[in-house]
Short mmCIF file of C-alpha atoms and ligand atoms in Angstrom, two decimals:
data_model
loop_
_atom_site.label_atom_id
_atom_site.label_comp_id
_atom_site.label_asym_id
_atom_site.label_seq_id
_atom_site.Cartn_x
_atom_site.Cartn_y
_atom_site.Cartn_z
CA UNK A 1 0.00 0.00 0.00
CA UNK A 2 1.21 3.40 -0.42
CA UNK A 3 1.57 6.12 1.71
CA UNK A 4 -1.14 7.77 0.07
CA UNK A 5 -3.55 5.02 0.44
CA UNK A 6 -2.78 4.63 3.90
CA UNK A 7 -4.72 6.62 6.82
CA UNK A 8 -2.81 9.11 8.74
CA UNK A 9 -3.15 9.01 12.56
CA UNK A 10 -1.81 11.75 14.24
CA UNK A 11 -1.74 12.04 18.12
CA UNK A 12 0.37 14.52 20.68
CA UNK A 13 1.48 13.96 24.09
CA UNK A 14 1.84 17.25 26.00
CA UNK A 15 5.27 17.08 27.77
CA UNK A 16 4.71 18.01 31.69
CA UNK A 17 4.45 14.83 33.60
CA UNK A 18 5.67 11.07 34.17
CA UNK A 19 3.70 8.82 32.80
CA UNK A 20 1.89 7.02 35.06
CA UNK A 21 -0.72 3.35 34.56
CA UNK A 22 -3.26 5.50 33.94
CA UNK A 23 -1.61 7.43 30.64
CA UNK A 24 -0.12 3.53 29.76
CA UNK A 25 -3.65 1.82 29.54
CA UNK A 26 -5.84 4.97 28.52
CA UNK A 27 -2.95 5.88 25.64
CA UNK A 28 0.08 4.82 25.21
CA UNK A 29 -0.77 0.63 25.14
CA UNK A 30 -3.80 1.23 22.60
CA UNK A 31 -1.88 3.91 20.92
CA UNK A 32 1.39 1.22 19.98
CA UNK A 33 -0.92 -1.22 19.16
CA UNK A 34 -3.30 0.68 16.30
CA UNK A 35 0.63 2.30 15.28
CA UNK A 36 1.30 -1.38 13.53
CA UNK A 37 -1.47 -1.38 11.99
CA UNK A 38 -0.42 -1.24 7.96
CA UNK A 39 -3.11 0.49 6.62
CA UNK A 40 -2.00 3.50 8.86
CA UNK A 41 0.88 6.07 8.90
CA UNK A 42 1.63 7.22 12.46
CA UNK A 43 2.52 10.14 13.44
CA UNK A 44 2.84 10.91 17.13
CA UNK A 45 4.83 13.90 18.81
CA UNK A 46 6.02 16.02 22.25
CA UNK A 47 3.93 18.56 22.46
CA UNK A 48 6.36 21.12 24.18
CA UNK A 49 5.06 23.72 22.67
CA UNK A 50 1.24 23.26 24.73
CA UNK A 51 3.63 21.99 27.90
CA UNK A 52 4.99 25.97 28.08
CA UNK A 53 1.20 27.16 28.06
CA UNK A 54 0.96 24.95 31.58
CA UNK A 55 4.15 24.79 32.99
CA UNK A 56 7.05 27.65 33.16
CA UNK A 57 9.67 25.14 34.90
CA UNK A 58 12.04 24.83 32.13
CA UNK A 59 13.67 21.50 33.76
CA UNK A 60 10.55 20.01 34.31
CA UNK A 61 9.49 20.24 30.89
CA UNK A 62 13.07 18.78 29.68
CA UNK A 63 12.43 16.01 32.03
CA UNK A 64 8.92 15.14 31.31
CA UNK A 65 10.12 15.22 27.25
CA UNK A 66 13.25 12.77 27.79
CA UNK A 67 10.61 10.20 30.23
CA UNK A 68 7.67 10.48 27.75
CA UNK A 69 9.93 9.39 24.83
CA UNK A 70 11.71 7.13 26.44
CA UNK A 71 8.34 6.10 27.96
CA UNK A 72 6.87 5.44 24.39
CA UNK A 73 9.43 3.92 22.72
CA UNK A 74 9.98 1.46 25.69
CA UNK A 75 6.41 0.66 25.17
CA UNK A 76 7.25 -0.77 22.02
CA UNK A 77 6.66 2.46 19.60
CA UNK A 78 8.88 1.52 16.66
CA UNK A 79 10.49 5.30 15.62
CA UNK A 80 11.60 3.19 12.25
CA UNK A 81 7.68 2.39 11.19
CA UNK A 82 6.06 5.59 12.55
CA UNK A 83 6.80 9.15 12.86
CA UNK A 84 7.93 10.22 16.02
CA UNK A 85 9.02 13.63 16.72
CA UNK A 86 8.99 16.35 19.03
CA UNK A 87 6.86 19.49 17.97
CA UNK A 88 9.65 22.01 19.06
CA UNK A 89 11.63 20.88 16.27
CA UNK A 90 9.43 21.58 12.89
CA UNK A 91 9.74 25.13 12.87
CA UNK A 92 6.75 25.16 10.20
CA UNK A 93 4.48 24.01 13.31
CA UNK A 94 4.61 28.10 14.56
CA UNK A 95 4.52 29.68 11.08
CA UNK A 96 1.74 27.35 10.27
CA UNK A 97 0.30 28.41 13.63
CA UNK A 98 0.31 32.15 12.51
CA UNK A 99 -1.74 31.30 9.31
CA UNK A 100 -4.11 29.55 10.78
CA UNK A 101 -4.36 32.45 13.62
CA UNK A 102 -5.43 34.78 10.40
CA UNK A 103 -8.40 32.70 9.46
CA UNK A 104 -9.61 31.67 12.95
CA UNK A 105 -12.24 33.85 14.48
CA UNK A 106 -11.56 35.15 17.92
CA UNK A 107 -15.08 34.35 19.06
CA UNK A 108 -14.33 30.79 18.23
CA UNK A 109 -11.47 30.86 20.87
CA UNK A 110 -13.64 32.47 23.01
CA UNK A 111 -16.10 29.55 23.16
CA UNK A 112 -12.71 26.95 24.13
CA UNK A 113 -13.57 24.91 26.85
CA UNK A 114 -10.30 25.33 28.83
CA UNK A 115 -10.50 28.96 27.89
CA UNK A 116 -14.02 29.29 29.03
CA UNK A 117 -13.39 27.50 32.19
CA UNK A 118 -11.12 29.90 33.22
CA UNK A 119 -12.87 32.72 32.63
CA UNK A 120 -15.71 31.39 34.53
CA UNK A 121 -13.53 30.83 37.88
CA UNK A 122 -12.50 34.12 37.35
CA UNK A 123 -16.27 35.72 37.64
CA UNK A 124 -16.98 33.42 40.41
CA UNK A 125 -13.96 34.66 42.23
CA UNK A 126 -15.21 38.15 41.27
CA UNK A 127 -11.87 38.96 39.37
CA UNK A 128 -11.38 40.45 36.04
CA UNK A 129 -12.59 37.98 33.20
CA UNK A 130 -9.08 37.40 31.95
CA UNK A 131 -7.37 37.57 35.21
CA UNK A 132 -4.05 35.16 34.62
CA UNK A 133 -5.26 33.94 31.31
CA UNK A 134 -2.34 33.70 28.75
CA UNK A 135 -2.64 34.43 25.32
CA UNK A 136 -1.14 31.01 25.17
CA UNK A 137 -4.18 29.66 26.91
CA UNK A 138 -6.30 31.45 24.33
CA UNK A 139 -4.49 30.05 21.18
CA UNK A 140 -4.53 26.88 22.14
CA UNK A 141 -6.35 25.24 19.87
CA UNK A 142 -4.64 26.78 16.94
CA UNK A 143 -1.30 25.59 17.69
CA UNK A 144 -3.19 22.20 17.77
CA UNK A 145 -4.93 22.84 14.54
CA UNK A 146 -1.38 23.48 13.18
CA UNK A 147 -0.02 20.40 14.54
CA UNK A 148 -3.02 18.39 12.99
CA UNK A 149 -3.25 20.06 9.50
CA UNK A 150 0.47 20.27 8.63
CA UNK A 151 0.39 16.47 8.35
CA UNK A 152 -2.54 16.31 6.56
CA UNK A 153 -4.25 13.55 9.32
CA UNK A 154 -6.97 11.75 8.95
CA UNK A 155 -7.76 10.74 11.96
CA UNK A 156 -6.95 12.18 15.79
CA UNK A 157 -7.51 9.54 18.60
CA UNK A 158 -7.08 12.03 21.70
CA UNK A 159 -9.59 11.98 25.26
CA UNK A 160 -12.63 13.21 25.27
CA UNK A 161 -11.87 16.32 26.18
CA UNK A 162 -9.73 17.43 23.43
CA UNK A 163 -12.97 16.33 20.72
CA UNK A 164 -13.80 20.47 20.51
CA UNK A 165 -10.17 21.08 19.54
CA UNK A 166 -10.43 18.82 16.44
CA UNK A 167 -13.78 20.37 15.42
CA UNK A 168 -12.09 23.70 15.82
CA UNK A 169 -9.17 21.93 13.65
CA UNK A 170 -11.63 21.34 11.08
CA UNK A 171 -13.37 24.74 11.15
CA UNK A 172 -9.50 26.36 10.82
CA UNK A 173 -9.13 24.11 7.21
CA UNK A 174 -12.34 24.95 6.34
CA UNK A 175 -11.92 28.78 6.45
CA UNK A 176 -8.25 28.25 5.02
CA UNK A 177 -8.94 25.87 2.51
CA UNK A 178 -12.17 28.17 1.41
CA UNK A 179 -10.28 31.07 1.29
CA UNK A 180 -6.94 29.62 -0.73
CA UNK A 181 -7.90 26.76 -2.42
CA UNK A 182 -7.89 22.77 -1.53
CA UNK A 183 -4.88 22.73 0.95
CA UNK A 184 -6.08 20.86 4.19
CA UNK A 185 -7.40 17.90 4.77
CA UNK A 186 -10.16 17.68 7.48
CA UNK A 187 -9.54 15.57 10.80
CA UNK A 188 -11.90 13.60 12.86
CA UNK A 189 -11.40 12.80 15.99
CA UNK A 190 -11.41 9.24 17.37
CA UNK A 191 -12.39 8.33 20.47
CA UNK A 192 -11.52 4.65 22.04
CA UNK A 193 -14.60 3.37 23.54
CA UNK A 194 -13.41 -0.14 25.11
CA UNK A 195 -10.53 1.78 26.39
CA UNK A 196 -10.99 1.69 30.34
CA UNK A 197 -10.64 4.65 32.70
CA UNK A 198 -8.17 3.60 35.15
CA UNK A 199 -8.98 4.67 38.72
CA UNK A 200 -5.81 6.14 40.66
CA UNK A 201 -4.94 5.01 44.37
CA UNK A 202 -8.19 6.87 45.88
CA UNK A 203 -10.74 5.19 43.40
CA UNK A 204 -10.90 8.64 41.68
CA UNK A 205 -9.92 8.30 37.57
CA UNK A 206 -5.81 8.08 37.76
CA UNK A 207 -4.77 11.27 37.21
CA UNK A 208 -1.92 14.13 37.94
CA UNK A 209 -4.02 16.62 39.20
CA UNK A 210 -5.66 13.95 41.91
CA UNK A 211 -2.28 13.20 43.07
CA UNK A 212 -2.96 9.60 42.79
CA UNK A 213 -0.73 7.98 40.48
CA UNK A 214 1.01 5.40 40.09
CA UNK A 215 3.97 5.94 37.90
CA UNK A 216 4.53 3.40 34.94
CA UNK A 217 7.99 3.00 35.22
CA UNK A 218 9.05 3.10 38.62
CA UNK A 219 11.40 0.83 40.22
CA UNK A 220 9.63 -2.41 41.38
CA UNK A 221 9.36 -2.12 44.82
CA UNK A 222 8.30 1.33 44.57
CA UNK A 223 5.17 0.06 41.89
CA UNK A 224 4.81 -2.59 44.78
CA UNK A 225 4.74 -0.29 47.73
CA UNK A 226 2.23 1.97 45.76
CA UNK A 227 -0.27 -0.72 44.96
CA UNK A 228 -0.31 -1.40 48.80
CA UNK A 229 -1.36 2.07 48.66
CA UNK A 230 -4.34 1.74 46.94
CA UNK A 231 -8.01 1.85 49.18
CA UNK A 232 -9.89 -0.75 49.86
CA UNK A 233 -12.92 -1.35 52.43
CA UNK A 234 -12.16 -2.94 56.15
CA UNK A 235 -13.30 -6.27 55.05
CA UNK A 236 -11.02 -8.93 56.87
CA UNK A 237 -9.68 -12.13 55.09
CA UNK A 238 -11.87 -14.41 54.53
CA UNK A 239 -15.06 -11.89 54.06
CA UNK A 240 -16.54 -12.23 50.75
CA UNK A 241 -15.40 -8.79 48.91
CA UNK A 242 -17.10 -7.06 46.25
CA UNK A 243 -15.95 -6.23 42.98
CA UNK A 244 -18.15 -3.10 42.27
CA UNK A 245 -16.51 -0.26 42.78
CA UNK A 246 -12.85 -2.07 43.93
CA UNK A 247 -10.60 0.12 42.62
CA UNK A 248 -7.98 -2.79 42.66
CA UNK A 249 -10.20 -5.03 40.64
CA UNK A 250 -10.76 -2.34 38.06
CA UNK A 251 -6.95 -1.96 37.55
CA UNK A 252 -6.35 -5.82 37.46
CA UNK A 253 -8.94 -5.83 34.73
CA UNK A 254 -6.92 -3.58 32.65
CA UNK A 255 -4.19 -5.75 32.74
CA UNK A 256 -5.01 -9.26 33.03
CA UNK A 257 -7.03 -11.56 30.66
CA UNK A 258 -10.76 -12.67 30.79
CA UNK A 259 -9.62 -15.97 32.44
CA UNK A 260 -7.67 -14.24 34.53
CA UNK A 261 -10.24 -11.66 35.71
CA UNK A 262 -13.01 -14.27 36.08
CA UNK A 263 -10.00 -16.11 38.33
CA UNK A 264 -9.84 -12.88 40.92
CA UNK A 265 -13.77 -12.39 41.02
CA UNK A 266 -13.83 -15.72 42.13
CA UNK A 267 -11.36 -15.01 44.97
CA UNK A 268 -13.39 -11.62 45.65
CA UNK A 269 -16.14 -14.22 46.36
CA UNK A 270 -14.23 -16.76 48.93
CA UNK A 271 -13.26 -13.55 50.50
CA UNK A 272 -9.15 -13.25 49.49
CA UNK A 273 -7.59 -11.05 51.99
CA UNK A 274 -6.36 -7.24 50.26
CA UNK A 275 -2.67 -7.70 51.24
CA UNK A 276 -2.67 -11.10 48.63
CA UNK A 277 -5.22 -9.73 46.15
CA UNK A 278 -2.43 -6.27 46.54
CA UNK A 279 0.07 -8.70 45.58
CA UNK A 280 -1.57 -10.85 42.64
CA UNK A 281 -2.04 -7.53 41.23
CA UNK A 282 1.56 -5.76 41.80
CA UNK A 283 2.45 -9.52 40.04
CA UNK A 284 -0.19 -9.27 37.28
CA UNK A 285 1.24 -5.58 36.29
CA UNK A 286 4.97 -6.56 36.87
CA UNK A 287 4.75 -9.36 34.33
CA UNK A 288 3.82 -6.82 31.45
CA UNK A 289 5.67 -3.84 32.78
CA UNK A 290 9.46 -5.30 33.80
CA UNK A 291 10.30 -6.46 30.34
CA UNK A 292 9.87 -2.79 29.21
CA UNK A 293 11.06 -1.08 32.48
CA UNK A 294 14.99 -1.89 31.49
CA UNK A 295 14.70 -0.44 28.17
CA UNK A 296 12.82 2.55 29.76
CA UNK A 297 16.33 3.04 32.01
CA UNK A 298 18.63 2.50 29.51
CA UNK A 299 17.05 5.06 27.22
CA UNK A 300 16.52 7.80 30.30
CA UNK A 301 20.08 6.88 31.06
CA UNK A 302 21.14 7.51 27.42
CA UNK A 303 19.56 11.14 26.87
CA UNK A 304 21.64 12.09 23.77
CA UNK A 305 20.32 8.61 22.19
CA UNK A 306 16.73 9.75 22.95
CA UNK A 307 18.08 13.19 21.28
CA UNK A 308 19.10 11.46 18.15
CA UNK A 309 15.76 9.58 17.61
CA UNK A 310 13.83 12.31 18.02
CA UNK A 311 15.67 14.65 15.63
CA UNK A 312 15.72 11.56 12.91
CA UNK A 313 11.60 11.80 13.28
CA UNK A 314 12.13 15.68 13.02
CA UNK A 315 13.70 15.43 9.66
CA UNK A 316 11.23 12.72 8.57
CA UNK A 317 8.41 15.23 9.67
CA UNK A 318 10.09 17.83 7.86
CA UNK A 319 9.98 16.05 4.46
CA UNK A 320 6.66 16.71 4.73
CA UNK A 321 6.35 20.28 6.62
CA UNK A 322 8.85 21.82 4.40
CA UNK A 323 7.43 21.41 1.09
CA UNK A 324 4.16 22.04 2.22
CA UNK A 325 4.82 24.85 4.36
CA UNK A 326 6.29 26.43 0.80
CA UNK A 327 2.93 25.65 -0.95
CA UNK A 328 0.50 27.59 1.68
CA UNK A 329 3.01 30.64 1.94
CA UNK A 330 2.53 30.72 -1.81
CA UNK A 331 -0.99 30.01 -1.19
CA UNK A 332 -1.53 33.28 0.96
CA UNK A 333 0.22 35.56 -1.37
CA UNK A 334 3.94 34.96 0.86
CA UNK A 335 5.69 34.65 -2.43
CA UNK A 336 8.53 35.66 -4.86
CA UNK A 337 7.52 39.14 -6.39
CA UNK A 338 8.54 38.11 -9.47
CA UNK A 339 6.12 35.22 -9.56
CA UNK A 340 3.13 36.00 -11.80
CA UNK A 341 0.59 35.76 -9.82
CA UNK A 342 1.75 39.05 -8.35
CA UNK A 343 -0.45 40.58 -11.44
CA UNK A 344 -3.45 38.45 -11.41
CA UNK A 345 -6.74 39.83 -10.11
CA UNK A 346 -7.11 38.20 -6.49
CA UNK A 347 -10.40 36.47 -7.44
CA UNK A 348 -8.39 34.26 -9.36
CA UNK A 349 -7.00 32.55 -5.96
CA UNK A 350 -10.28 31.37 -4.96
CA UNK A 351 -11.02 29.03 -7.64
CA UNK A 352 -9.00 25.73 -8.10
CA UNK A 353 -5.71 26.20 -9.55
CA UNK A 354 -2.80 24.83 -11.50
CA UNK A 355 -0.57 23.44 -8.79
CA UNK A 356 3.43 22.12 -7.97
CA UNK A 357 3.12 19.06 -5.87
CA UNK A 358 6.17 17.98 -4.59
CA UNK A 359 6.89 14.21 -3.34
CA UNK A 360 9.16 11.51 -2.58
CA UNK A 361 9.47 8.21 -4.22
CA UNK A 362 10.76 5.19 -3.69
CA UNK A 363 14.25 5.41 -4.95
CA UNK A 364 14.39 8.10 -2.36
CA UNK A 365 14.53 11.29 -4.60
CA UNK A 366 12.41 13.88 -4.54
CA UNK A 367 10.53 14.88 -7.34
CA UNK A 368 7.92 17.29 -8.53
CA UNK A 369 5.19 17.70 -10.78
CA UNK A 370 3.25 20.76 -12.39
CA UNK A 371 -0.64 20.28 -12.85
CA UNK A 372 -3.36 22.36 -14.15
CA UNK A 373 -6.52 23.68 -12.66
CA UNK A 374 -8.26 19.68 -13.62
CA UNK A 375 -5.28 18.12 -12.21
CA UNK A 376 -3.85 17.43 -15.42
CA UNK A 377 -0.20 17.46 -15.21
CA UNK A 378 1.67 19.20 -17.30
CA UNK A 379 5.08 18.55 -16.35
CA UNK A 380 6.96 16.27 -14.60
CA UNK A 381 10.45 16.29 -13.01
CA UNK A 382 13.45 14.37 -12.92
CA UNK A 383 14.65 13.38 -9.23
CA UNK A 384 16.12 15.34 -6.90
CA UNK A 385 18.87 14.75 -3.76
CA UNK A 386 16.98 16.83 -1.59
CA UNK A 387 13.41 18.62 -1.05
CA UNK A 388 15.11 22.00 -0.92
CA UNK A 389 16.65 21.19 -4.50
CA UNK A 390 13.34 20.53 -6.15
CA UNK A 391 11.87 23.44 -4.01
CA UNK A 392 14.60 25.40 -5.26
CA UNK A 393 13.75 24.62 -9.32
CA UNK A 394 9.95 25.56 -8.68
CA UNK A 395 11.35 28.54 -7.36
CA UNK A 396 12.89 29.42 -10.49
CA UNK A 397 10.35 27.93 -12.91
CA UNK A 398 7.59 30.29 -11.24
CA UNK A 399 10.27 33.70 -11.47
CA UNK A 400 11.27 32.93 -14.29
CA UNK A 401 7.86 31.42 -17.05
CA UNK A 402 9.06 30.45 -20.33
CA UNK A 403 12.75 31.14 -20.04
CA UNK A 404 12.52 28.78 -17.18
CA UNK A 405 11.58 26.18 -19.19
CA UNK A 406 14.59 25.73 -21.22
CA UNK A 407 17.15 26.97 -18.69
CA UNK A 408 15.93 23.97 -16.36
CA UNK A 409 14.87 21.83 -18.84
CA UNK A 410 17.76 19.10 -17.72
CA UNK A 411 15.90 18.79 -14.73
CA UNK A 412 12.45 17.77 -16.06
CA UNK A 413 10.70 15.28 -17.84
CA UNK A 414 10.61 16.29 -22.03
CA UNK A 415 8.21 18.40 -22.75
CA UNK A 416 6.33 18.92 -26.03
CA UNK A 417 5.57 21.98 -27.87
CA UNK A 418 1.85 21.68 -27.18
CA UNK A 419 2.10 20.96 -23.50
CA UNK A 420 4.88 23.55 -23.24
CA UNK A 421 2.51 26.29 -24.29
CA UNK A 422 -0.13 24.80 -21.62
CA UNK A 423 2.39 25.13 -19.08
CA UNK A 424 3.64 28.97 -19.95
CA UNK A 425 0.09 29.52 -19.90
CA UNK A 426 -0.68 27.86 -16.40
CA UNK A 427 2.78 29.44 -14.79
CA UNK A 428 1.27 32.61 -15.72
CA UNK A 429 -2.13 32.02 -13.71
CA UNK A 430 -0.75 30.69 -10.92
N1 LIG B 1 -3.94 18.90 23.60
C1 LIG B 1 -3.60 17.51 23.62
C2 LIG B 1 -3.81 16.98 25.05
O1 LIG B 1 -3.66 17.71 25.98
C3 LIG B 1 -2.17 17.30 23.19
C4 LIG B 1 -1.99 17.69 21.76
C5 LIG B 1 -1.32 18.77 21.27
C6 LIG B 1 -2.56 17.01 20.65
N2 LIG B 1 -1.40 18.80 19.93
C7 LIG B 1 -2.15 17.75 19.50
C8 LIG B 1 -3.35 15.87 20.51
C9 LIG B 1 -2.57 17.36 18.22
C10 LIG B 1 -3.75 15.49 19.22
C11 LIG B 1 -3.35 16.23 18.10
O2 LIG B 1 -4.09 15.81 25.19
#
């Protein structure tokens, strides 16, 4: 299948905690699984960029970036099959931001959910309706829409609380793609159903902000000492114990098979004592977790490694950001004043329109092509060692029309008379 076949899955991980069970079964576990899928192309990032809109602890968010990664890969994320990358380093994610901010309505931001609920704890504490709000906070959901559209994904799996940012990632290509011509594609969100919430140490869901977490990679007898932790009723061994509501069971359930979970509700019933149903499940989450848990060290222990992988997913992003980072500048009107189009009467861009498409075959050069308004193409290019090469050409081909064509004509495809007058023609409108 090829990559254009294939359905892009796109997901972001914003960098200011460990990861703890709850992050493991919720994303990360179903995440690596659907990433081997065939029929998809992952792409899954560090969101360091959103981390700075919660957190202004410049070591934490280093930290939280190396465990995540490290986290992920240890989880069995393969950076070879997928994309894997963190945001920071695609400098086209900001400028893409800043187009997007230009076709997003401010009263769209307004109506944000995180936005919102900050405004309304301000009035409530009688403070100013922006009190401590960031502008950050406010854009939000366009540096997400950036991260989404750049890679043209199809679909988003995130929580449920992140579904408004994809429709607002939707409504942002929309207005673009109305406004400039057929650029984005528009994402849907995907929500996991069967996915359990996993309750944290107090029975309330597993999460930072409860303070009742139990982190996914922490030594052994730390993971042991924090299942001990977790509540329970004052039932004594040998009382029958109820799994509604048992926090413990919920989390063994996560982990263990049906057989396995039938196997403990049957124990529940002839009344196991917590302390050994505590340590059935410290064993039940060890046996899936240890395996992982040394590759975890040896990649937190090995920072410039991490480093390295990431920046090889950068510059596999960038194949991709690059290229069509040029096209939308050109799009807007961010373009060579010698191109053409400088002339043409701006009702022109709203209507479908000859096109350069840039892309990367299989011998691993990139090429281009030239196609007219019906997608005919027009002109094809030799291959190229690099994207900035065959960037470079289409440069010169749109300065420079006709002339163009024969001074670069060792980089193309032969072209016939006819055609070449179609394409003179077409470099002109575009
Ligand atoms: N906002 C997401 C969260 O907090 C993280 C994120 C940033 C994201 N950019 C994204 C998720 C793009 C999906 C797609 O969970």
């Amino acid at each position: 299948m090829t990559s254009k076949t294939r359905t892009r899955v796109l997901t972001g991980i914003t960098t200011t905690g460990t990861p703890h069970l709850g992050n493991y079964v919720g994303a990360i576990r179903p995440t690596v699984h659907a990433s081997r899928d065939a029929s998809t192309d992952g792409f899954y990032f560090l969101a360091d960029y959103h981390a700075l809109i919660k957190c202004d602890e410049p070591a934490r968010i280093q930290r939280s970036t190396l465990e995540i990664a490290a986290s992920w890969i240890a989880s069995g994320l393969d950076p070879e099959k997928v994309t894997f990358y963190r945001q920071s380093d695609i400098p086209e994610i900001p400028e893409l931001t800043w187009l997007l901010t230009c076709v997003t309505g401010k009263g769209l931001l307004n109506r944000a959910h995180a936005y919102k609920a900050s405004v309304d704890k301000n009035h409530e504490a009688g403070k100013d309706t922006d009190a401590d709000v960031t502008a950050g906070l406010f854009m939000y959901p366009v540096l997400m829409g950036a991260d989404i559209l750049m890679f043209k994904a199809h679909k988003v799996p995130v929580g449920r609380d992140q579904i408004q940012h994809i429709e607002m990632a939707r409504d942002m290509a929309s207005s673009f793609n109305h406004l400039y011509g057929e650029h984005f594609v528009l994402p849907e969100a995907v929500i996991e159903e069967s996915v359990a919430l996993l309750p944290g140490l107090d029975g309330r869901k597993m999460s930072k902000s409860y303070d009742n977490t139990i982190p996914l990679f922490a030594p052994a007898a730390q993971m042991r000492k924090q299942i001990a932790a977790i509540v329970t009723d004052s039932k004594a061994p040998g009382e029958p114990k109820t799994t509604e509501g048992s926090a413990l069971f919920q989390i063994y359930q996560a982990f263990a098979s049906a057989e396995e979970t039938a196997a403990l509700a049957q124990a529940y019933a002839d009344g196991i004592g917590w302390g050994d149903a505590k340590q059935m499940l410290f064993e039940r989450i060890d046996r899936e977790i240890a395996p992982m848990r040394e590759q975890y060290q040896a990649l937190i222990n090995n920072p410039a490694q991490m480093d390295k992988i990431l920046l090889a997913g950068a510059d596999k992003a960038r194949q991709l950001a690059t290229p069509f980072m040029r096209e939308l500048r050109h799009a807007v009107g961010l373009r060579s004043l010698a191109s053409s189009a400088a002339t043409a009467a701006p009702a022109d861009t709203k209507v479908a329109q000859p096109s350069f498409k840039q892309y990367r075959e299989k011998d691993g050069l990139f090429y281009f092509k030239f196609v007219d308004a019906k997608g005919q193409v027009l002109m094809q290019s030799l291959g190229f060692d690099s994207p900035k090469a065959a960037g470079q050409t289409i440069a010169q081909l749109q300065a420079m029309g006709a002339e163009g064509l024969s001074a670069l004509s060792h980089t193309l495809e032969p072209i016939s008379s006819e055609i070449r007058a179609q394409i003179v023609e077409n470099l002109r409108i575009l």
